[in-house]
mmCIF file of C-alpha atoms in Angstrom:
data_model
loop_
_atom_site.group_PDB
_atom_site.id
_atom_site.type_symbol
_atom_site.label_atom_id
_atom_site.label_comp_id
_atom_site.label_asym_id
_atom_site.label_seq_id
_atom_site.Cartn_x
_atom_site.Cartn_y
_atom_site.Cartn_z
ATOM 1 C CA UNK A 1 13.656 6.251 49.628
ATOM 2 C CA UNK A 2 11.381 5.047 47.103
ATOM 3 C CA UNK A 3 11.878 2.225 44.472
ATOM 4 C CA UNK A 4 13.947 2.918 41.347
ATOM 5 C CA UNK A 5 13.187 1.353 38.135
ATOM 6 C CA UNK A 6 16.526 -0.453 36.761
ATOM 7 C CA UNK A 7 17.975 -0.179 33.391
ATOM 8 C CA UNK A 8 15.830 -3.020 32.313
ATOM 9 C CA UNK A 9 12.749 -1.753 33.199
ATOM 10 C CA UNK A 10 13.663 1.685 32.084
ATOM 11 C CA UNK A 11 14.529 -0.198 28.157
ATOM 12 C CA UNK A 12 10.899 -2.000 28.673
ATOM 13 C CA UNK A 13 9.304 1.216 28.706
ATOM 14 C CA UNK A 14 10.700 3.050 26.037
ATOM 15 C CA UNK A 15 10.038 -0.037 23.938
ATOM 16 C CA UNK A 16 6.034 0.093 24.829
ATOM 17 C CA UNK A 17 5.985 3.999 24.457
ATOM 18 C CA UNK A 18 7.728 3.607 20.967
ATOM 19 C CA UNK A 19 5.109 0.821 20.324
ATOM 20 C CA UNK A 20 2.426 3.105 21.305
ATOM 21 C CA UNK A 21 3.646 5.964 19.237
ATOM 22 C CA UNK A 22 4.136 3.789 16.392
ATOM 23 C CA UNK A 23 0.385 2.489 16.466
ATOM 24 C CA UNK A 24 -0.937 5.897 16.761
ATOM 25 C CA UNK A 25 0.726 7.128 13.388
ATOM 26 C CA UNK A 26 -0.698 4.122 12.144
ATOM 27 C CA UNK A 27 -3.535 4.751 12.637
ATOM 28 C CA UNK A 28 -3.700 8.734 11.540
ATOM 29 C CA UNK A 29 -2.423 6.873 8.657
ATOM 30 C CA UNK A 30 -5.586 5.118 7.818
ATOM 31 C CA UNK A 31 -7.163 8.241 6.530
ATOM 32 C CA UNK A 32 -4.782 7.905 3.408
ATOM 33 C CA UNK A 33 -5.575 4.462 2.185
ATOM 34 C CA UNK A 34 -8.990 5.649 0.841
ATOM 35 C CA UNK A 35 -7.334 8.597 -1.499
ATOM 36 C CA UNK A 36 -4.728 6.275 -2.400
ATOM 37 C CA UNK A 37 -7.595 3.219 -3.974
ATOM 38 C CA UNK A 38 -9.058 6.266 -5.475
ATOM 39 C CA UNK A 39 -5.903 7.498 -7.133
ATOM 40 C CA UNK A 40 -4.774 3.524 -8.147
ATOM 41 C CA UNK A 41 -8.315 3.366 -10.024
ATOM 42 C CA UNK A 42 -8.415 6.267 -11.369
ATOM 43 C CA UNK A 43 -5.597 5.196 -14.310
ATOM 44 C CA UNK A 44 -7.484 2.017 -14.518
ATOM 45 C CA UNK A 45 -10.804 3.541 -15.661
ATOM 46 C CA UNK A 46 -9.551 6.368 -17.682
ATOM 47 C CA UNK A 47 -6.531 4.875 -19.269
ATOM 48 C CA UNK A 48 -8.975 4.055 -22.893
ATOM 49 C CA UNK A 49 -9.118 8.035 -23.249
ATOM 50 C CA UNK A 50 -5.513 8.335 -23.922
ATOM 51 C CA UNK A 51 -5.953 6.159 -27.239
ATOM 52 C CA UNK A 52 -7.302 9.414 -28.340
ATOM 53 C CA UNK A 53 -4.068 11.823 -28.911
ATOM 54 C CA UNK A 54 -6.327 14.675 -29.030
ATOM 55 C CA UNK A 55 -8.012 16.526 -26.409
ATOM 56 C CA UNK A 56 -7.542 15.428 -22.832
ATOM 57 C CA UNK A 57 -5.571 12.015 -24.368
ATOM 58 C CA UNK A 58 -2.236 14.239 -24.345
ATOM 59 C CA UNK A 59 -1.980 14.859 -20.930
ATOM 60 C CA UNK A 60 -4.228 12.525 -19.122
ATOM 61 C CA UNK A 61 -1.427 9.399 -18.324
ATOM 62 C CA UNK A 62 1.455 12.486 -16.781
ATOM 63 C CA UNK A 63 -1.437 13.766 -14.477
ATOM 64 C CA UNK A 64 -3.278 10.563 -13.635
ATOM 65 C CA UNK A 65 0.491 8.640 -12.546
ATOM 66 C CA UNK A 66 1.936 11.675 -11.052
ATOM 67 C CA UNK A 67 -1.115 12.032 -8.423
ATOM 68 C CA UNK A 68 -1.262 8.591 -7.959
ATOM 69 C CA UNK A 69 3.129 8.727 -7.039
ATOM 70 C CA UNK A 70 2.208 11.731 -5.032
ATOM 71 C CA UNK A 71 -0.850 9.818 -2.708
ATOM 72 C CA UNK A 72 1.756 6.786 -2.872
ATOM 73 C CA UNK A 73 4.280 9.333 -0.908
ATOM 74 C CA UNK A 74 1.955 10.346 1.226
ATOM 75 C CA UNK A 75 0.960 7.385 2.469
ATOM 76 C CA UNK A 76 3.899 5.606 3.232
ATOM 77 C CA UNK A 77 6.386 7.673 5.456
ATOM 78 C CA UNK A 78 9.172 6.749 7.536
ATOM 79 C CA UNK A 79 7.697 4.706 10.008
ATOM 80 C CA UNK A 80 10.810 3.754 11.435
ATOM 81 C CA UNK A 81 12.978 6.036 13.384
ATOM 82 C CA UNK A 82 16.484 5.111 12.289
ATOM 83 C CA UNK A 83 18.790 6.834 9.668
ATOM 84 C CA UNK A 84 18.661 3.904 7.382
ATOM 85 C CA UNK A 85 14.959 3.794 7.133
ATOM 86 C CA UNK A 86 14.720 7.634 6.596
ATOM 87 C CA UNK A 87 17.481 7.241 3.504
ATOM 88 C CA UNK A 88 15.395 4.506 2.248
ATOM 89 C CA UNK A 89 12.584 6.421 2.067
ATOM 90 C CA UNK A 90 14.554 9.591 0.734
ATOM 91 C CA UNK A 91 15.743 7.467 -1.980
ATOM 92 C CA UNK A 92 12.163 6.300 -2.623
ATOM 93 C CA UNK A 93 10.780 9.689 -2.700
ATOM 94 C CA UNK A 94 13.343 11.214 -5.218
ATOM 95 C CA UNK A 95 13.213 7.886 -7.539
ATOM 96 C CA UNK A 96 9.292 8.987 -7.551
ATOM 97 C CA UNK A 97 9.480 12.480 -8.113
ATOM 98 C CA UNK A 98 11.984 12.102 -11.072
ATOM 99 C CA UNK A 99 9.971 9.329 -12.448
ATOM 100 C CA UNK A 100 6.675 11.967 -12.101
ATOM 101 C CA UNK A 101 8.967 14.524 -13.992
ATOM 102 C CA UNK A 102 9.855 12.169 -16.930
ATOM 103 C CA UNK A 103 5.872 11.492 -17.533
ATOM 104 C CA UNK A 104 5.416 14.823 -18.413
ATOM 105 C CA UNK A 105 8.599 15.356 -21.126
ATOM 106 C CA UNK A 106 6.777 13.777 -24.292
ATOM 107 C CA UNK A 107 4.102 16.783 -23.631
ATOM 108 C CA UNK A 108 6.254 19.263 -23.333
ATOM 109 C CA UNK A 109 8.611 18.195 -26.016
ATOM 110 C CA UNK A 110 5.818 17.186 -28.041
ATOM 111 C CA UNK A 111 7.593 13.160 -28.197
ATOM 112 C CA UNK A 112 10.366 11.539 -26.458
ATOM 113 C CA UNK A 113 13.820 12.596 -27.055
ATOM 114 C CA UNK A 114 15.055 9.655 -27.844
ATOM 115 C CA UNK A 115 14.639 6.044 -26.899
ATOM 116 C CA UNK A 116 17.302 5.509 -24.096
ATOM 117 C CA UNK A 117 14.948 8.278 -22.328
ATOM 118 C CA UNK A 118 11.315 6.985 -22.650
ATOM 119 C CA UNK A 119 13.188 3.510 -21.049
ATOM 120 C CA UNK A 120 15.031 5.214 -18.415
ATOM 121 C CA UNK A 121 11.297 6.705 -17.453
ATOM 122 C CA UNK A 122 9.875 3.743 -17.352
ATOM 123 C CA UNK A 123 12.170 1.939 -15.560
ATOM 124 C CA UNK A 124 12.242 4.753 -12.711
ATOM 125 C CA UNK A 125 8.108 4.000 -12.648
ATOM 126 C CA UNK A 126 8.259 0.240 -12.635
ATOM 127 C CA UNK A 127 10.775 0.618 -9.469
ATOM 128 C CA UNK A 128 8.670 2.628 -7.663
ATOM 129 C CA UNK A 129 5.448 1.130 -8.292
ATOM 130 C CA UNK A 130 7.242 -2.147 -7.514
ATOM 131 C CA UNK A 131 8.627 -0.358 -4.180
ATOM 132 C CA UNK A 132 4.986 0.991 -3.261
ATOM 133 C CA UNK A 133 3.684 -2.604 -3.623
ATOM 134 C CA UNK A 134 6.078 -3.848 -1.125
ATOM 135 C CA UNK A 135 6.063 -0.874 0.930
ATOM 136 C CA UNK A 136 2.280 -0.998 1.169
ATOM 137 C CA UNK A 137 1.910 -4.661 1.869
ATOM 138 C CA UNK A 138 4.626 -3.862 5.219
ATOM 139 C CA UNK A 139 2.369 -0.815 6.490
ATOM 140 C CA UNK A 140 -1.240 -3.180 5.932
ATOM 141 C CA UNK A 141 0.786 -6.024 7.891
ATOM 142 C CA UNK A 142 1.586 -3.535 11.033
ATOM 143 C CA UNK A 143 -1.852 -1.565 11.078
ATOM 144 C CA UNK A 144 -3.449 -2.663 14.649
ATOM 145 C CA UNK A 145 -6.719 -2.831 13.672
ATOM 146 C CA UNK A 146 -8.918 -3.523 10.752
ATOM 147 C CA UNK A 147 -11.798 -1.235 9.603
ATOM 148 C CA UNK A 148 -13.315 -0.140 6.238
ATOM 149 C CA UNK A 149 -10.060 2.066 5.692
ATOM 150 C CA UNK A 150 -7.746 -0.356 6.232
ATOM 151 C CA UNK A 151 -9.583 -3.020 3.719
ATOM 152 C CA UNK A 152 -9.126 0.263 1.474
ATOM 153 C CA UNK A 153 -5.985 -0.165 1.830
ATOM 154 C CA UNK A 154 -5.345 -3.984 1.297
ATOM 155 C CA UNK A 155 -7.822 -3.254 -2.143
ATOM 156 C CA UNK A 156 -5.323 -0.359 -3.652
ATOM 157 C CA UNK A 157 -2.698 -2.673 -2.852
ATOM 158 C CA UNK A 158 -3.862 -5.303 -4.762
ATOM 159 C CA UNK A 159 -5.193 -3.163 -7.617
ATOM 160 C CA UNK A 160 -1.520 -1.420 -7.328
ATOM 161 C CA UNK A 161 -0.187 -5.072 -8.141
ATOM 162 C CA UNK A 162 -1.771 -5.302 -11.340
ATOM 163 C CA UNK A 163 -0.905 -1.921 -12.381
ATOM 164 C CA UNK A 164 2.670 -2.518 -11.347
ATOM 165 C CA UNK A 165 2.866 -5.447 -13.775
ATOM 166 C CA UNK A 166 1.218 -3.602 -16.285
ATOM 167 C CA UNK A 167 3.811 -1.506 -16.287
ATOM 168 C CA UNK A 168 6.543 -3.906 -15.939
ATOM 169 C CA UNK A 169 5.312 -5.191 -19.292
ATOM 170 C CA UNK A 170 5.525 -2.143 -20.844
ATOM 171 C CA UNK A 171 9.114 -1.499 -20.050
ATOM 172 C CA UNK A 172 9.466 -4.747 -21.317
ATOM 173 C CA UNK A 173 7.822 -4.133 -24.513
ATOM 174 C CA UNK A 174 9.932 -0.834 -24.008
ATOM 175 C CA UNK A 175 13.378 -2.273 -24.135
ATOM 176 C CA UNK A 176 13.207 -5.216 -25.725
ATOM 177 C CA UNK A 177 9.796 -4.696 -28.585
ATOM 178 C CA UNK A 178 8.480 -7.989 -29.156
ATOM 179 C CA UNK A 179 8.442 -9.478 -25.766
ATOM 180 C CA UNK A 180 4.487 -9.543 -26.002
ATOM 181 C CA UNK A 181 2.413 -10.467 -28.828
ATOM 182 C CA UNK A 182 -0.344 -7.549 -28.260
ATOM 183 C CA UNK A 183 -3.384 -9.374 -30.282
ATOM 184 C CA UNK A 184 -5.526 -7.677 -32.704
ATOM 185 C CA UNK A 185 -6.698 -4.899 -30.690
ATOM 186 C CA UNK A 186 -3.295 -3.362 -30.038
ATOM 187 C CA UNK A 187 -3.810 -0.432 -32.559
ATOM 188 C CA UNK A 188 -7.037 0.534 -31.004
ATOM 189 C CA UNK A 189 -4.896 1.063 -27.702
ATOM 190 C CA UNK A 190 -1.846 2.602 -26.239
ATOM 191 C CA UNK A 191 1.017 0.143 -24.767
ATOM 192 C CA UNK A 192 0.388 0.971 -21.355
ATOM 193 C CA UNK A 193 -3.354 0.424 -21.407
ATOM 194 C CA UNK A 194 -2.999 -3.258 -23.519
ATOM 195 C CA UNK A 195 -0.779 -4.618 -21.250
ATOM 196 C CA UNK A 196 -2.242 -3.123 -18.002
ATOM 197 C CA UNK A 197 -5.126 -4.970 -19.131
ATOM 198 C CA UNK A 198 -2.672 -8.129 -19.785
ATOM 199 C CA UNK A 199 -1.565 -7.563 -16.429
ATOM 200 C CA UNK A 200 -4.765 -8.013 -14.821
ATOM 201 C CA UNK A 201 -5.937 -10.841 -16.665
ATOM 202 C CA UNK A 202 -3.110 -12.489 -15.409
ATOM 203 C CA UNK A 203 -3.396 -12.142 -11.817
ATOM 204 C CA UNK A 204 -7.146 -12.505 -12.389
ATOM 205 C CA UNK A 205 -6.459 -16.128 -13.660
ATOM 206 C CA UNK A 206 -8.146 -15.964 -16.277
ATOM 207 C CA UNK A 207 -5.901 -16.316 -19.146
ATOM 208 C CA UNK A 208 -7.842 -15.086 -22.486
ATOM 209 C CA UNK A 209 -4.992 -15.747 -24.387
ATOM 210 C CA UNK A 210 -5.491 -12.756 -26.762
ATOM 211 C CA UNK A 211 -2.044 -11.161 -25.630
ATOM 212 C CA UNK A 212 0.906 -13.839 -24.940
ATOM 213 C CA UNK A 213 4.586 -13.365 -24.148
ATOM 214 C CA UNK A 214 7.401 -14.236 -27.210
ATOM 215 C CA UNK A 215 10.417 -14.876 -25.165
ATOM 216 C CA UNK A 216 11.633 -15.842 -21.524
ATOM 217 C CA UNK A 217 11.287 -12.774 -20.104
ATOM 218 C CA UNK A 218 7.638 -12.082 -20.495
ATOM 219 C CA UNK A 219 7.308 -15.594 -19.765
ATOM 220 C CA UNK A 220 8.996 -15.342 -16.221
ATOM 221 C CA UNK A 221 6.698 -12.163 -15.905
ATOM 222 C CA UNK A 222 3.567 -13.729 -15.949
ATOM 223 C CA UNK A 223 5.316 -16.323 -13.554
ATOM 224 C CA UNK A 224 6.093 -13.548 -10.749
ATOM 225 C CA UNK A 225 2.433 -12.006 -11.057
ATOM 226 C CA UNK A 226 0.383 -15.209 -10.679
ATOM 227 C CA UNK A 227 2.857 -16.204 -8.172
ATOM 228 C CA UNK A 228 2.572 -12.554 -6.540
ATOM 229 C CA UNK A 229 -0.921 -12.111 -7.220
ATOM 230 C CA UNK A 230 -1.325 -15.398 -5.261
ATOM 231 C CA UNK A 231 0.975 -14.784 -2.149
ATOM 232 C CA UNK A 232 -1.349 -11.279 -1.848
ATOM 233 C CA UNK A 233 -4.088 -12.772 -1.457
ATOM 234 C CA UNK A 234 -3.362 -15.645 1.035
ATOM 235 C CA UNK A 235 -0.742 -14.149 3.415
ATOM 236 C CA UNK A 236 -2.369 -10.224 3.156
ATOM 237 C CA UNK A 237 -6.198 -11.322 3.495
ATOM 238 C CA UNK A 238 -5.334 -13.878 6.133
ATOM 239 C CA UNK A 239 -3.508 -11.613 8.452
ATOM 240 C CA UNK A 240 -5.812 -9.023 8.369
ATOM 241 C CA UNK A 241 -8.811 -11.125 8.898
ATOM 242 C CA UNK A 242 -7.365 -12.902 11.999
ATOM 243 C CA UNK A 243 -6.634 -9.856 13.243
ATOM 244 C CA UNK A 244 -10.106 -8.588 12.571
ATOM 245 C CA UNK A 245 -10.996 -11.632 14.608
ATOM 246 C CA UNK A 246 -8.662 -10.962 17.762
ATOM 247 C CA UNK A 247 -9.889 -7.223 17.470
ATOM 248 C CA UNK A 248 -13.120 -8.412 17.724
ATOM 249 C CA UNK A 249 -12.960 -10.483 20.813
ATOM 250 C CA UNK A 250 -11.247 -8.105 22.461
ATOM 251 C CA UNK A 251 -14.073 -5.771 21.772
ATOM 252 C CA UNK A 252 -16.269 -8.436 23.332
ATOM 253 C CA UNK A 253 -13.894 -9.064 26.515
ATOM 254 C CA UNK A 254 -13.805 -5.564 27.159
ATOM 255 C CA UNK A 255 -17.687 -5.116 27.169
ATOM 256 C CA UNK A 256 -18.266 -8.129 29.097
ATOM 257 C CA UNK A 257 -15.871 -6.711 31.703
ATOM 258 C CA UNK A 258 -17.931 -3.331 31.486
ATOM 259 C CA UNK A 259 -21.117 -4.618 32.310
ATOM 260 C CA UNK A 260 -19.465 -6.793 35.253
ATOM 261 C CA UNK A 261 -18.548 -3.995 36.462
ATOM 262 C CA UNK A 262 -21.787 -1.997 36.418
ATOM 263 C CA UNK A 263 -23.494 -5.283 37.802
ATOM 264 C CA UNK A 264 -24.125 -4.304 41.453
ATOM 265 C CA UNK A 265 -24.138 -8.224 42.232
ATOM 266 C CA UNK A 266 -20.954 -8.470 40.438
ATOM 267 C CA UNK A 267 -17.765 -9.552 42.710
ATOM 268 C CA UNK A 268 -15.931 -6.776 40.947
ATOM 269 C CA UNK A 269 -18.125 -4.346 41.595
ATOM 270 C CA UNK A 270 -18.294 -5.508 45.314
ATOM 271 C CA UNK A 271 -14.273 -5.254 45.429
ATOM 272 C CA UNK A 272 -14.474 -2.077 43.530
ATOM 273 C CA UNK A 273 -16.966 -0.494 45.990
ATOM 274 C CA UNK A 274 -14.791 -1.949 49.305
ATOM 275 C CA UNK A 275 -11.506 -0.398 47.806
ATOM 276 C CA UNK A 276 -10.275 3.303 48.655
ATOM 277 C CA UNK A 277 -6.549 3.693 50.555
ATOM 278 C CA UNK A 278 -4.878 1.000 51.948
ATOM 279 C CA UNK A 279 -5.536 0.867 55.388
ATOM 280 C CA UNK A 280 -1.899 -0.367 56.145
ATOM 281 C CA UNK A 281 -0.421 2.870 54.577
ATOM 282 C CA UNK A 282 -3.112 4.950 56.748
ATOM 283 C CA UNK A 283 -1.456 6.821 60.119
ATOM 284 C CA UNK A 284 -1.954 4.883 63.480
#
C-alpha cells in the first residue's frame, strides 16, 4: 500500500492552495488599480467647474464621486473567505451605494431637504472614503508583486487620502460651520473643493496658512492627516519597494538557474542528462 498523507500534511496543503488562490485574485486584481487613480483624479481636476452652478457645475460632483465609489467597489472585494469578511464588505458596499444615492438628491430636489440630510450624506461619504483608504492600503500590503499597476495603486491610495480628508473637513464645516476659517477665496469656490485643497496642503506639508482650523476639532484633523499622510508614505512605500527588491532577485536566481541548466558543462545539466527511472524501482 502506498503512503498516506496525515491530517497535518493534508491542513499544509489546503493552506498553500488557499495561498495560491489568494495570490492569483490578486493579481487579476491589478488591472483595477489603474481605473481606480483615474477615477480618484478625476474629482481633483474638475472639482473648480462646480463653482459654476450652471451648466455641467450641477451635476458634475454626484457623477464624478459616484464613479469613483463604484471603481472603489470594484476593486476591493472579499478577499477573505469567511462570513465575517463577506458582511464586512456587504456593509461597506451598501454604506457606499446609499452614500452615491444621497449625492444626487440636491439635483433632483433642486437643494437639500434640510440640514440633518446634507450631514447624514456626508457622513455616509467620509466613512467610506475613510474605509477605502484602509481597505486599499490592506490589498497594496498583500499584492505579491510590484509592477506599474500596483504603484497605480499605492498613488490612488495616497491621492484617496487627501481627498478623504477633504471631505472629512467638509462634514466638519458641515456640522459644526466655523470649524475652518476658509480665507479670502472661499466665495470663488464650493466647500468641498476649498477644503479638498486644504486637505492636500496639509499632507503636502506645506502649510500656506490661507485656510486654518477655529476649534479642536479641525485642529486634531490636521493632526491625523500629517500623521496619516506620514505613516503612508513610510510603511506603504517601504513595503512595496523591498518587495520589489526580493521580486527582483528572485527574477535573477531563477535566470541564473536557467542558464545553468542550459550550460552543457554545468553539473546540473550533467545530473539532469544522467537522470531517467530509478534503476532500483526497475524489474530484475
Amino acid at each position: 500500500m502506498g503512503p498516506t498523507l496525515s491530517g497535518g500534511d493534508d491542513f499544509g496543503l489546503d493552506v498553500r492552495s488557499q495561498r495560491l488562490r489568494l495570490q492569483r485574485r490578486l493579481v487579476r486584481l491589478e488591472g483595477q488599480f489603474v481605473p481606480l487613480l483615474v477615477t480618484v483624479l478625476l474629482p481633483i481636476l474638475l472639482l473648480p467647474l462646480t463653482a459654476s452652478h450652471d451648466g455641467p457645475g450641477q451635476w458634475l460632483i454626484p457623477l464624478l464621486f459616484s464613479l469613483l465609489i463604484l471603481q472603489s467597489i470594484r476593486t476591493l472585494p472579499v478577499l477573505k473567505p469567511s462570513p465575517s469578511a463577506a458582511a464586512l464588505v456587504t456593509a461597506y458596499r451598501v454604506i457606499g451605494l446609499v452614500a452615491l444615492a444621497g449625492l444626487w438628491l440636491p439635483l433632483l430636489s433642486h437643494g437639500w431637504p434640510n440640514p440633518f440630510v446634507r450631514a447624514t450624506v456626508m457622513v455616509l461619504s467620509t466613512s467610506f472614503t475613510l474605509t477605502t483608504s484602509l481597505r486599499l492600503v490592506q490589498l497594496l500590503a498583500r499584492v505579491p508583486r510590484v509592477n506599474a499597476q500596483v504603484m497605480a495603486g499605492a498613488a490612488a491610495g495616497y491621492i484617496y487620502l487627501g481627498l478623504t480628508g477633504g471631505l472629512v473637513a467638509t462634514a466638519i464645516q458641515v456640522i459644526q460651520p466655523g470649524s475652518f476659517n476658509l480665507g479670502p477665496n472661499a466665495t470663488n469656490q464650493v466647500l468641498l473643493d476649498r477644503l479638498t485643497y486644504f486637505s492636500f496642503v496639509t499632507i503636502g506639508g506645506l502649510g500656506f496658512g490661507d485656510i486654518v482650523p477655529t476649534n479642536a476639532v479641525g485642529e486634531r484633523l490636521v493632526i491625523l492627516l500629517s500623521v496619516a499622510s506620514t505613516l503612508y508614505v513610510v510603511l506603504l512605500v517601504g513595503l512595496l519597494l523591498g518587495r520589489f527588491i526580493a521580486t527582483e532577485q528572485l527574477e535573477f536566481e531563477v535566470e541564473a538557474l536557467v542558464d545553468e541548466v542550459e550550460d552543457a558543462n554545468s553539473t546540473i545539466r550533467s545530473r539532469l542528462n544522467a537522470g531517467g527511472p530509478d534503476r532500483r524501482d526497475a524489474p530484475p
